[in-house]
CSV table of C-alpha atoms in Angstrom, one decimal:
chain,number,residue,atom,x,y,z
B,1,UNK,CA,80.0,109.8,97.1
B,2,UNK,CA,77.5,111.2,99.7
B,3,UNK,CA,76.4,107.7,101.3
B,4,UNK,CA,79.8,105.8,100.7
B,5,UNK,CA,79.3,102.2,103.2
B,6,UNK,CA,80.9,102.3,106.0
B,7,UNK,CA,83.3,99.3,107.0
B,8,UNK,CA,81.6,96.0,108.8
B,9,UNK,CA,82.0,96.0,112.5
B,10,UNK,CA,81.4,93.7,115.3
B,11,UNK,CA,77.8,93.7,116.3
B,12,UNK,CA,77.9,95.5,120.0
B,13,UNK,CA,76.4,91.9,121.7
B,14,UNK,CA,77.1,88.4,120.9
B,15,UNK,CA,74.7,86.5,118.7
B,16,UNK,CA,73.1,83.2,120.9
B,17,UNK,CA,75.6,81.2,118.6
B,18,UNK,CA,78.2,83.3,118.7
B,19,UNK,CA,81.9,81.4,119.2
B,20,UNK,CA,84.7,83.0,121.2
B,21,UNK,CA,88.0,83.3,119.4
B,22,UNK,CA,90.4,80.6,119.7
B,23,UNK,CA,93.2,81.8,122.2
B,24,UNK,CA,95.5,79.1,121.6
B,25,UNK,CA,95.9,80.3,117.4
B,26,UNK,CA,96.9,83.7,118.9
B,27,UNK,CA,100.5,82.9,120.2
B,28,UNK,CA,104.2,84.2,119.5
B,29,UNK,CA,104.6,81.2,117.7
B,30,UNK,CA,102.1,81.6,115.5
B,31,UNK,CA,102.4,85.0,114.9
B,32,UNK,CA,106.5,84.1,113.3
B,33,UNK,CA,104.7,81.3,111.4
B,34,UNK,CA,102.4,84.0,109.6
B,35,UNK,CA,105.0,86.5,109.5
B,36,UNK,CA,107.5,84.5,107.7
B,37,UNK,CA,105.9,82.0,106.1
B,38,UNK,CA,102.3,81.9,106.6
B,39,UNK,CA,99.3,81.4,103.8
B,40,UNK,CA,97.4,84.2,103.1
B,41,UNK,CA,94.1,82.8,104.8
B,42,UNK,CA,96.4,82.0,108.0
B,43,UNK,CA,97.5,85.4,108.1
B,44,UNK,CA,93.8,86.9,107.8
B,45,UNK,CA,92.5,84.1,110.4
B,46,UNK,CA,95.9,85.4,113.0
B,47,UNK,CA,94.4,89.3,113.0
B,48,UNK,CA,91.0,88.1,112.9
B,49,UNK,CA,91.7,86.5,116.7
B,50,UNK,CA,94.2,89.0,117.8
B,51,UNK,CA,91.6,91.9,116.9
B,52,UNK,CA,88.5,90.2,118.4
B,53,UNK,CA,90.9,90.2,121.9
B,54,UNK,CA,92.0,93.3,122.0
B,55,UNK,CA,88.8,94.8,121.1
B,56,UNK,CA,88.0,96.5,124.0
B,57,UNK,CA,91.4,97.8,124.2
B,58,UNK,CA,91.8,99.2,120.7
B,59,UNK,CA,88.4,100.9,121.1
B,60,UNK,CA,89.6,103.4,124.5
B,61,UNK,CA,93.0,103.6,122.8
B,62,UNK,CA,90.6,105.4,119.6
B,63,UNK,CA,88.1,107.1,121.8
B,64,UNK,CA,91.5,108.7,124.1
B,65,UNK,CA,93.4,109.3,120.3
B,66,UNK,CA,90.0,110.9,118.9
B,67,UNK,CA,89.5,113.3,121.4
B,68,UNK,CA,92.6,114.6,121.6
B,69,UNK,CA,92.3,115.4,118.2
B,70,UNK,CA,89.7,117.6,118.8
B,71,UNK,CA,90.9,119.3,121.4
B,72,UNK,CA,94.4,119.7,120.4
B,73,UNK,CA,95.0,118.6,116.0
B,74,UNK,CA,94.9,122.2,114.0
B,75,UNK,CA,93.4,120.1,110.9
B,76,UNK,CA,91.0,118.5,113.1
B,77,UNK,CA,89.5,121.4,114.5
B,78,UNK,CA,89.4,123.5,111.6
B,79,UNK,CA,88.0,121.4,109.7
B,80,UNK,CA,84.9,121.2,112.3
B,81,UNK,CA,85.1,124.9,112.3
B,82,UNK,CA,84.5,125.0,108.8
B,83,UNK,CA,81.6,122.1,108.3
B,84,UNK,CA,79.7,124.0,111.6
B,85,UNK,CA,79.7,127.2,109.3
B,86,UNK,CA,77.9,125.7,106.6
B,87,UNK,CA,75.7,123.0,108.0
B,88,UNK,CA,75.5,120.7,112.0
B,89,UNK,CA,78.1,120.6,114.1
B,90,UNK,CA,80.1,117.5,113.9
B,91,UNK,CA,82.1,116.4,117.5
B,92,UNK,CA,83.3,113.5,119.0
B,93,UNK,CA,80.0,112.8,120.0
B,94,UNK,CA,79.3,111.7,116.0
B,95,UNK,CA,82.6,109.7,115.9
B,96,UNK,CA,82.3,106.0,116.9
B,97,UNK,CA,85.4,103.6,117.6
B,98,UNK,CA,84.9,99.9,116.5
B,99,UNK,CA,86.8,96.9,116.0
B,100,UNK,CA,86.4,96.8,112.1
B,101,UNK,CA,85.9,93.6,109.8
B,102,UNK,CA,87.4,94.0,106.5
B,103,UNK,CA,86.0,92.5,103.2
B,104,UNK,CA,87.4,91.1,99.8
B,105,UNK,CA,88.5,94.3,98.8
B,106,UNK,CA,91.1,95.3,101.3
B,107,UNK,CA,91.1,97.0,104.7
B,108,UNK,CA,90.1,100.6,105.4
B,109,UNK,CA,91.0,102.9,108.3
B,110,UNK,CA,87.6,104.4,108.3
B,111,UNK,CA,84.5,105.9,106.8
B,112,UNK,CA,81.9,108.4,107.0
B,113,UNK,CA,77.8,107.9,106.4
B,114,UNK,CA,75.7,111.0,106.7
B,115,UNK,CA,73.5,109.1,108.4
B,116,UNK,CA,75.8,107.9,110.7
B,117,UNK,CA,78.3,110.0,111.1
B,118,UNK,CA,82.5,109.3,111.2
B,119,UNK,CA,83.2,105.3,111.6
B,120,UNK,CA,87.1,105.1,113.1
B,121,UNK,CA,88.7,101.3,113.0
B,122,UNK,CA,89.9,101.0,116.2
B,123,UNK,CA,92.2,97.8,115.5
B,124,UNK,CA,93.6,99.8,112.6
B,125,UNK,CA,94.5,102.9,114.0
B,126,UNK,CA,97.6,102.4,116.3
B,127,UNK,CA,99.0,105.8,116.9
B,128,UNK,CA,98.0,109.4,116.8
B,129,UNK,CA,99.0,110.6,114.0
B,130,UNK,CA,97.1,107.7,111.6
B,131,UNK,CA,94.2,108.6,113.2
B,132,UNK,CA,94.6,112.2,112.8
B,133,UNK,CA,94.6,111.2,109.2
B,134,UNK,CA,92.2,108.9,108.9
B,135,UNK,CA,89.7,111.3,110.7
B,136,UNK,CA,90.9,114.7,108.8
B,137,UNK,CA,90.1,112.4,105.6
B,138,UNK,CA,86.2,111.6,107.0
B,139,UNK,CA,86.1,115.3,107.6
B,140,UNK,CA,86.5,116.5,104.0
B,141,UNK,CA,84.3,113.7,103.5
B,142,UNK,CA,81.7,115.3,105.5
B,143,UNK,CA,82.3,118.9,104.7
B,144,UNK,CA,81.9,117.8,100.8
B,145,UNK,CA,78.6,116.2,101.8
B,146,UNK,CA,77.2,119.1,103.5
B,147,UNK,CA,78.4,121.4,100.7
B,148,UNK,CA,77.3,119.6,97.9
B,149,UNK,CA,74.5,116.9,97.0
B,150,UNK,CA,76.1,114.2,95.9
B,151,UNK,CA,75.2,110.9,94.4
B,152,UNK,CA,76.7,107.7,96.2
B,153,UNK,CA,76.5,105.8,92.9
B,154,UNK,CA,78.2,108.2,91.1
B,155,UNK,CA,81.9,107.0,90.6
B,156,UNK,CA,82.9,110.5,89.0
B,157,UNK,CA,81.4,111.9,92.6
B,158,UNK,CA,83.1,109.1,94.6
B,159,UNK,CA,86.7,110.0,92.9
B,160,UNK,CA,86.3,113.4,93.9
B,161,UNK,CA,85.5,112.8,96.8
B,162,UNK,CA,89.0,111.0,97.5
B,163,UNK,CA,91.2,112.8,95.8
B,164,UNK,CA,90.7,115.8,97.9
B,165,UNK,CA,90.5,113.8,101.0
B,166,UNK,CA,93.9,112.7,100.1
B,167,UNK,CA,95.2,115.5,99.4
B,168,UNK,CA,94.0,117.8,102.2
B,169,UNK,CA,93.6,115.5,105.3
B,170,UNK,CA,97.8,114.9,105.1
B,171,UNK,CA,97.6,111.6,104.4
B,172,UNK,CA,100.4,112.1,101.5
B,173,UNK,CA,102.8,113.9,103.3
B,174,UNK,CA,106.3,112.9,102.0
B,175,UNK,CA,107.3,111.3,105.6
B,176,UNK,CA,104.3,109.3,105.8
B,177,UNK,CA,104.6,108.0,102.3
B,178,UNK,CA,108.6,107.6,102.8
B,179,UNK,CA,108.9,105.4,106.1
B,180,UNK,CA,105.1,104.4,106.2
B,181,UNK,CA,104.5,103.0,102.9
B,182,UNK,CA,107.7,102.5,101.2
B,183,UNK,CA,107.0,104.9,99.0
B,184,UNK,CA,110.9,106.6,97.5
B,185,UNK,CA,109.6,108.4,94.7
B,186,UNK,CA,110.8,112.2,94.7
B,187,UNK,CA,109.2,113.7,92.1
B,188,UNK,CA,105.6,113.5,92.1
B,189,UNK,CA,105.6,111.9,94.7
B,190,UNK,CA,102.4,113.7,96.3
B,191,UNK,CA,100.5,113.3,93.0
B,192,UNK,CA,101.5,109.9,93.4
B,193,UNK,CA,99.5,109.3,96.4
B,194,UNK,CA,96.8,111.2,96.0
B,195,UNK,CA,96.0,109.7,92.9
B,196,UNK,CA,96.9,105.5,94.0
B,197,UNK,CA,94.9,106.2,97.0
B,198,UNK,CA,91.7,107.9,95.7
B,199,UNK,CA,91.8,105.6,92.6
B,200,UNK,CA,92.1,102.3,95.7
B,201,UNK,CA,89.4,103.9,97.6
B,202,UNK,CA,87.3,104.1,94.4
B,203,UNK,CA,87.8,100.5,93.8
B,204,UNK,CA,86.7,99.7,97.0
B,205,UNK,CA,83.2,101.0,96.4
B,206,UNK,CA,80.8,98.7,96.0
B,207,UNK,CA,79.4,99.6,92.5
B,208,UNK,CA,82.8,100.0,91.0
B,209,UNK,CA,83.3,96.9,88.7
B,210,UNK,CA,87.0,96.9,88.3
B,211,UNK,CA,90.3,98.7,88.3
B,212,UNK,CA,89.7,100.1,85.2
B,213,UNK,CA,86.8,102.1,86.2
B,214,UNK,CA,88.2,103.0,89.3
B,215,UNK,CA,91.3,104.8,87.5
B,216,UNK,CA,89.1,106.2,84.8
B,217,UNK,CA,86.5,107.8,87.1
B,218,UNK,CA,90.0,109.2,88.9
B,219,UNK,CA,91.4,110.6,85.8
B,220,UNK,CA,88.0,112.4,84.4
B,221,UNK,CA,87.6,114.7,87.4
B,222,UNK,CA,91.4,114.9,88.5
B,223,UNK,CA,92.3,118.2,87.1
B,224,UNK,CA,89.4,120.0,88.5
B,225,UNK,CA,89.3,117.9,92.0
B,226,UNK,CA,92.9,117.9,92.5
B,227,UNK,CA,93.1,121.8,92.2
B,228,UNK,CA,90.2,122.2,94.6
B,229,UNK,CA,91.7,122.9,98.4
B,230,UNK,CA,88.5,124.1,99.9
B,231,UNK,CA,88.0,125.1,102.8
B,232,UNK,CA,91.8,125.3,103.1
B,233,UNK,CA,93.6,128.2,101.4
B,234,UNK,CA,96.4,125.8,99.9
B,235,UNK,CA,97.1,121.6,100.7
B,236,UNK,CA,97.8,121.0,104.2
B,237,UNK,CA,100.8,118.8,104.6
């Protein structure tokens, strides 16, 4: 839960061997082909090439979207109140943009290291409001990190760990899950969330052997977890 592996990224400078991206695969034509009828592998290879080329792009689109969170998000900036009352600062200074590679296991928004601080996936992140999310979620990360010891092999730790993330960085909120995700469900519909996200984010780990596992480690620690808002007096939504 502490140490949780931060997405893959580009590496800063090309390798000697390194081969540019193939401009011509990255077309309008191509992108219908994917879109309507494409393989799997196609699809992958498609935002593999259109990420690599707007790169640079996506990264000062995050930096601009990550400091305005800090200076103007209410989540945002109370939540780096709170962590700077118990342990270091954390600013935009310990928030890196980067073109993110995903793995086996799914994509990811973002991730936090206490060694290296916030991780944001610039060529996920396309609008304000899902970084304001995906960085208010790091935050809990961070704050549960400084306020507790925690065990990054620990799947009871690591389900914790999410399902207040979930819960308080507003990820959940009924409008998000409604015309973001598809998501119709009325009742319960917060639980819901909370609990298919924290138990996806669980499976993502690396030392989590199956879905299984993932939702039991969810449901042994949900009742206390879910129930715990600090540092916020109730859920932020």
């Amino acid at each position: 839960m502490s140490n949780p592996e931060l997405p893959e990224t580009s590496s800063p400078t090309h390798p000697q061997d390194y081969t540019a991206p193939d401009r011509s695969f990255y077309t309008w034509s191509n992108f219908f082909k994917v879109l309507l009828a494409g393989a799997p592998e196609e699809r992958q290879k498609y935002l593999a090439v259109r990420d690599e080329l707007r790169e640079e792009k996506d990264c000062k689109r995050c930096e601009s979207f990550r400091d305005w969170a800090f200076k103007r998000s209410p989540v945002v900036r109370f939540l780096r109140d709170e962590i700077n009352k118990i342990g270091p600062d954390l600013g935009p200074q310990h928030v890196r943009c980067k073109r993110c590679v995903h793995g086996t296991k799914g994509s990811t928004s973002g991730g936090f290291s206490p060694d290296y601080g916030i991780l944001l996936c610039a060529n996920e992140l396309v609008n304000k409001k899902r970084l304001e999310d995906t960085l208010a979620h790091e935050m809990v990360h961070a704050y549960d990190h400084v306020r507790f010891k925690t065990d990054p092999e620990n799947l009871r730790h690591a389900a914790c760990m999410e399902i207040r993330a979930s819960m308080l960085s507003g990820e959940c909120r009924f409008m998000r899950e409604f015309f973001g995700r598809g998501q119709y469900k009325i009742t319960s519909q917060f639980q819901d969330c909370v609990r298919r996200r924290a138990t996806l984010s669980v499976r993502a780990r690396r030392h989590c052997e199956d879905d299984v596992q993932a939702a039991t480690a969810v449901n042994q620690v949900w009742e206390s977890c879910f129930n715990d808002t600090r540092p916020f007096d109730e859920i932020y939504r």
